[in-house]
Tab-separated table of C-alpha atoms in Angstrom:
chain	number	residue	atom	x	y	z
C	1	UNK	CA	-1.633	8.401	-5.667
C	2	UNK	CA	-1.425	12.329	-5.314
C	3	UNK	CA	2.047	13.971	-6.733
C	4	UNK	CA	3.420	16.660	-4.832
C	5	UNK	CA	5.475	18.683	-7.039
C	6	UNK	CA	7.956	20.980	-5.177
C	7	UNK	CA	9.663	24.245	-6.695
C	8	UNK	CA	12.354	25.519	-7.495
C	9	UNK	CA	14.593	22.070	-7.034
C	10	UNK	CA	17.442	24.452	-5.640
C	11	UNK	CA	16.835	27.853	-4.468
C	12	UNK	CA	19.938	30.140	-3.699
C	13	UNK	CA	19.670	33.158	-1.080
C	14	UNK	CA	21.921	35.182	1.238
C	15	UNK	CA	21.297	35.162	5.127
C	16	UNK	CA	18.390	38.043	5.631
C	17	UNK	CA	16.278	37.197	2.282
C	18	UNK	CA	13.288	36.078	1.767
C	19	UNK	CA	12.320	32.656	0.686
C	20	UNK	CA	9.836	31.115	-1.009
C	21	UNK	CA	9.347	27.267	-1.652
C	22	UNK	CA	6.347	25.589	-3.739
C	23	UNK	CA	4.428	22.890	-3.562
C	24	UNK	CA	1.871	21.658	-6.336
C	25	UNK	CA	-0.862	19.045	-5.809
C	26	UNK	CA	-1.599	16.689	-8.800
C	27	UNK	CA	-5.181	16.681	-6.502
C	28	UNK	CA	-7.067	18.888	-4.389
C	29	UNK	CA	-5.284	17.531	-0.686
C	30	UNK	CA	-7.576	20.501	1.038
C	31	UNK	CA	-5.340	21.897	4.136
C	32	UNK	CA	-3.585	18.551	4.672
C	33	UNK	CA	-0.382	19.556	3.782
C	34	UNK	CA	2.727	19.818	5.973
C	35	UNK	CA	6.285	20.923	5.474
C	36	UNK	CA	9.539	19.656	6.870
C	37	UNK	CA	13.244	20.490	7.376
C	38	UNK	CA	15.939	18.256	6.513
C	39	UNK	CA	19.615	18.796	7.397
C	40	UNK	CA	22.655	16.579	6.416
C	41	UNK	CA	23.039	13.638	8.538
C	42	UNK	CA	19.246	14.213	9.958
C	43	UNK	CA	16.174	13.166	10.117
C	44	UNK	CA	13.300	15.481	9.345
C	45	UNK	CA	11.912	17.844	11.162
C	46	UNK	CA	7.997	19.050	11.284
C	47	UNK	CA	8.170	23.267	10.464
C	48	UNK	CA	4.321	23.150	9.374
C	49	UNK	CA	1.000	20.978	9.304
C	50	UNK	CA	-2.570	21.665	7.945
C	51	UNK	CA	-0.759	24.509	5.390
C	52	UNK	CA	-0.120	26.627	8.663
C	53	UNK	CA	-0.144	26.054	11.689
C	54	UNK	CA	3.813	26.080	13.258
C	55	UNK	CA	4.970	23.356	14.751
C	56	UNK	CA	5.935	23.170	18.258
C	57	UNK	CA	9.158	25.380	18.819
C	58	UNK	CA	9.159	26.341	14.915
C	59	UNK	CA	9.992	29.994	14.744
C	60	UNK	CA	7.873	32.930	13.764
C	61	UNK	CA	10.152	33.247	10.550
C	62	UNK	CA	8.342	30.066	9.426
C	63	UNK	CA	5.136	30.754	7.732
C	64	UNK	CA	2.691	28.526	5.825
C	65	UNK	CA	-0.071	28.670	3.276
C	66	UNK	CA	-2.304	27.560	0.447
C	67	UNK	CA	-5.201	25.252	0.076
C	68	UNK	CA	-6.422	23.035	-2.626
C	69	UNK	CA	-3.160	22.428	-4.855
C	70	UNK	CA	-1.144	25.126	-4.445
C	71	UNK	CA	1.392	25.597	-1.306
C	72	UNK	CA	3.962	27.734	0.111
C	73	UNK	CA	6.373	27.937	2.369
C	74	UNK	CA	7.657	31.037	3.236
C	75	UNK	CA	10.922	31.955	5.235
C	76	UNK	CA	10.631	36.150	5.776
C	77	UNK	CA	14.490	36.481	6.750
C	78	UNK	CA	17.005	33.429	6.812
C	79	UNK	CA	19.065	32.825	9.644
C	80	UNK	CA	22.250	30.557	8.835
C	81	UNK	CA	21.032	27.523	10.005
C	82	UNK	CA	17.768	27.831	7.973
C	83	UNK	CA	19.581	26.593	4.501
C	84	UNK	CA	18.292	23.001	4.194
C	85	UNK	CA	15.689	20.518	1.901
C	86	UNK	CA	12.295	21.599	2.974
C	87	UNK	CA	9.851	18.389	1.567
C	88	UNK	CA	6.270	18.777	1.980
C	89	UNK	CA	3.817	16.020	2.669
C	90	UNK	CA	0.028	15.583	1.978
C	91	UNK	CA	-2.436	13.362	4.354
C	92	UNK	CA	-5.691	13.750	2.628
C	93	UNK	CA	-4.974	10.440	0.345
C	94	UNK	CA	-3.251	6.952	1.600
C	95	UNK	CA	-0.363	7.051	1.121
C	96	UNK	CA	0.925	10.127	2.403
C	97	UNK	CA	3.224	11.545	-0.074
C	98	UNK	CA	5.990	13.353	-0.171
C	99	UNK	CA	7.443	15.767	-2.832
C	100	UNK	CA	11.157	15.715	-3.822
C	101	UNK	CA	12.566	18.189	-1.910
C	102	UNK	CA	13.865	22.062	-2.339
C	103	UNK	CA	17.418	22.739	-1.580
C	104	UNK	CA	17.911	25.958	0.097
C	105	UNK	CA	21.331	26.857	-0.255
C	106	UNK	CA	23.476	29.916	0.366
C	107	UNK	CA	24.304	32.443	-2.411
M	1	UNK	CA	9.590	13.633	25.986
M	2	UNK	CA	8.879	12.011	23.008
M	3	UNK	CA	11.824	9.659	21.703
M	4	UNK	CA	12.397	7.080	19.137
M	5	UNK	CA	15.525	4.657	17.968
M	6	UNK	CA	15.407	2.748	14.996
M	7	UNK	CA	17.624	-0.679	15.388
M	8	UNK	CA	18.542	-3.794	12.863
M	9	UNK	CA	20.781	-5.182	10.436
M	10	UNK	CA	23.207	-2.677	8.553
M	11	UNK	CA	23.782	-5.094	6.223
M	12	UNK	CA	21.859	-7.646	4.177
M	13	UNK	CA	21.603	-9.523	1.293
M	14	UNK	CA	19.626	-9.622	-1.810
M	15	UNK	CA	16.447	-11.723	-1.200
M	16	UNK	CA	16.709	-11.788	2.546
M	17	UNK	CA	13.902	-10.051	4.724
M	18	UNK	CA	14.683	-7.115	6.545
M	19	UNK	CA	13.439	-6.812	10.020
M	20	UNK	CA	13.884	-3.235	12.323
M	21	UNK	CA	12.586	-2.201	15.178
M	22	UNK	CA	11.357	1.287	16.196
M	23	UNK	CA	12.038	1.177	20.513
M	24	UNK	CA	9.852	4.516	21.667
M	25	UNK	CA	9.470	6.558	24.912
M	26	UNK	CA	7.624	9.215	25.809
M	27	UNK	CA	3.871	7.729	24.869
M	28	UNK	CA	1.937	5.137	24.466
M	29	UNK	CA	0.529	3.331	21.260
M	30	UNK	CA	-2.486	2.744	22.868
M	31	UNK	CA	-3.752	6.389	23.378
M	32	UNK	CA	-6.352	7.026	20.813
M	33	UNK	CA	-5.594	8.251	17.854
M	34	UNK	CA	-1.332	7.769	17.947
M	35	UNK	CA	0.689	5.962	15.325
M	36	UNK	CA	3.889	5.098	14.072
M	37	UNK	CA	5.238	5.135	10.531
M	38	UNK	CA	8.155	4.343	8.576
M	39	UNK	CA	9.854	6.013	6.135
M	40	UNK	CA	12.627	5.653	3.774
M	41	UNK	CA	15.302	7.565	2.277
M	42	UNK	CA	17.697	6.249	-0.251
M	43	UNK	CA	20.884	8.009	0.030
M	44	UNK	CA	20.611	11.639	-1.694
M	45	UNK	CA	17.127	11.072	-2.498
M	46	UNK	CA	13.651	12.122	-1.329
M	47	UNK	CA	11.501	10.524	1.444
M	48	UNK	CA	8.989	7.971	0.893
M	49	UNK	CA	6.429	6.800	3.236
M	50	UNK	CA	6.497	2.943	3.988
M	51	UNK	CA	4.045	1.921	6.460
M	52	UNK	CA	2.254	2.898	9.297
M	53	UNK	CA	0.446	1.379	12.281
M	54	UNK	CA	-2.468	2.688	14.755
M	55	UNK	CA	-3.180	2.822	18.566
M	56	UNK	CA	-6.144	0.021	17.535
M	57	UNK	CA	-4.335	-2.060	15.461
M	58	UNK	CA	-5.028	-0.831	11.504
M	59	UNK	CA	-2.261	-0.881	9.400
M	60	UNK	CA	-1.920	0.942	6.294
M	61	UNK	CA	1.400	0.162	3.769
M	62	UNK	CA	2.243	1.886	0.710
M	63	UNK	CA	0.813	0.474	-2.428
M	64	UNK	CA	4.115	-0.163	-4.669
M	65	UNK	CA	5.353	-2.114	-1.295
M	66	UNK	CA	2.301	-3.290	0.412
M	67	UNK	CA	3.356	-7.320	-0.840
M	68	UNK	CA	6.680	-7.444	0.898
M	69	UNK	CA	5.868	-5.117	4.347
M	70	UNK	CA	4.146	-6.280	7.470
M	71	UNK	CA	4.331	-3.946	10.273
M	72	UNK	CA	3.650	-5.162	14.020
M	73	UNK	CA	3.313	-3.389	17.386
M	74	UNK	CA	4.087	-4.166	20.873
M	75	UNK	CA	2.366	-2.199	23.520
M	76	UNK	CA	4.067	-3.837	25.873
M	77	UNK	CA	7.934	-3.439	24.982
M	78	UNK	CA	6.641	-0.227	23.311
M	79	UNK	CA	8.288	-1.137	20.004
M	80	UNK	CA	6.727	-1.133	16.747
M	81	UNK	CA	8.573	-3.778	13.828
M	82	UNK	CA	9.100	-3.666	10.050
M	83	UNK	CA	9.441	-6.369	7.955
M	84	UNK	CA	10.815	-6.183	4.216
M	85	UNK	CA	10.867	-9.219	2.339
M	86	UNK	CA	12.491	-10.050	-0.676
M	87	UNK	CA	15.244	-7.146	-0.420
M	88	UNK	CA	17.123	-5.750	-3.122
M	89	UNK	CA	20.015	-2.898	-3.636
M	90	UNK	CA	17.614	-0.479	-4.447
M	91	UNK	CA	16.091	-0.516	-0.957
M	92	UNK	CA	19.253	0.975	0.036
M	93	UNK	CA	18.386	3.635	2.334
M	94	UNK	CA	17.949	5.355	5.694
M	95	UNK	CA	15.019	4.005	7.529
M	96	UNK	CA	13.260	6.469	9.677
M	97	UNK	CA	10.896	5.618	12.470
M	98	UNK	CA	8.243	8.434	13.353
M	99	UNK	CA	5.437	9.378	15.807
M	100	UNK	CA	2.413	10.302	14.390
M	101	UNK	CA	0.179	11.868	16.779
M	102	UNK	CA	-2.878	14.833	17.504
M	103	UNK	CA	-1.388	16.732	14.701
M	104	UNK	CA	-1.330	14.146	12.300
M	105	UNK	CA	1.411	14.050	10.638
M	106	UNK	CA	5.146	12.888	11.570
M	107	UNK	CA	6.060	15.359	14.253
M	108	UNK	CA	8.876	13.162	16.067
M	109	UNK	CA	11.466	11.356	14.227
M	110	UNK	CA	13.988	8.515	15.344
M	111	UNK	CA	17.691	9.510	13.911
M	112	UNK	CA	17.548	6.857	11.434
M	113	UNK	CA	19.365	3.753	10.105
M	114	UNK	CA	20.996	3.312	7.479
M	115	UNK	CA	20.691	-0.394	5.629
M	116	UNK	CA	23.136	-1.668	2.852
M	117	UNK	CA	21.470	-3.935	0.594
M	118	UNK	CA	24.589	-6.075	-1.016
M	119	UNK	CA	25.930	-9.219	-1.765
């Protein structure tokens, strides 16, 4: 089973700063790689699949990349409602795993 | 549209089997290449991917679980069923049904249920 291995665990930021979230493959999981947005109280939502390609709706802020083992999720200036857990997920290997999450929260 | 509700029990006991159902809208599980998953949350924690079924029938189930999950489909009712057997209070958690479809990976989520695993 492939461990995704997200970082930091908790990430503080003010509104208008950059962000940047890891995620480490324990494998090579190629481009399959996706990253969601969890809020309190709701499901997930798909930001980014195949490392970078934006989801449908997912704004321009929301960039993707990496290949191989090595992933990031970038977030060039954060609105309000951007402070969340971001998870990422990989496909390449049954099951599909997830990491354990980065909390973005506000400075 | 693309919509999904996640239904059962709120409540059960140790060493009872689970069953929910995933009701969906918005496609069909018999267009070629679609699935639906499940996916688990335990409160405060991460997400873990339980099961997942196929437009053509193949089923794929997490390895730690795969003994005590059977996922079903209905084309039909356009519903898609979990079973857990055996439960136990760690299987506390929020049970997600999700649409897995050209992009291949979950990009439409039910709301989620929450199920209570207590005596």
């Amino acid at each position: 089973e492939i461990v995704l291995t997200q970082s930091p665990a908790t990430l503080s930021l003010s509104p208008g700063e950059r962000a940047t979230l890891s995620c480490r493959a324990s494998q090579s999981v190629s481009s399959y790689l996706a990253w969601y947005q969890q809020k309190p109280g709701q499901a997930p939502r798909l930001l980014i699949y195949d490392a970078s390609n934006r989801a449908t709706g997912i704004p321009a802020r929301f960039s993707g990349s990496g290949s191989g083992t090595d992933f990031t999720l970038t977030i060039s200036s954060l609105e309000p409602e951007d402070f969340a857990v971001y998870y990422c997920q990989q496909r390449s290997n049954w099951p599909g795993t997830f990491g354990q999450g980065t909390k973005l929260e506000i400075k | 549209q693309i919509t999904l509700k996640e239904s059962g029990p709120t409540l059960v006991k140790p060493t009872q089997t689970l069953t929910l159902t995933c009701t969906f809208s918005g496609f069909s599980l018999s267009t070629s290449g679609v699935g639906v998953g499940w996916i688990r949350q335990p409160p405060g924690k991460a997400l873990e991917w339980l099961a997942l079924i196929y437009w053509n029938d193949d089923k794929r189930y997490s390895p730690s679980l795969k003994s005590r999950l059977t996922i079903t489909k209905d084309t039909s009712k356009n519903q898609v069923v979990l079973t857990m057997t055996n439960m136990d209070p760690v299987d506390t958690a929020t049970y997600y049904c999700a649409h897995r479809g050209r992009v291949r990976f979950f990009d439409y989520w039910g709301q989620g249920t929450l199920v209570t695993v207590s005596s």
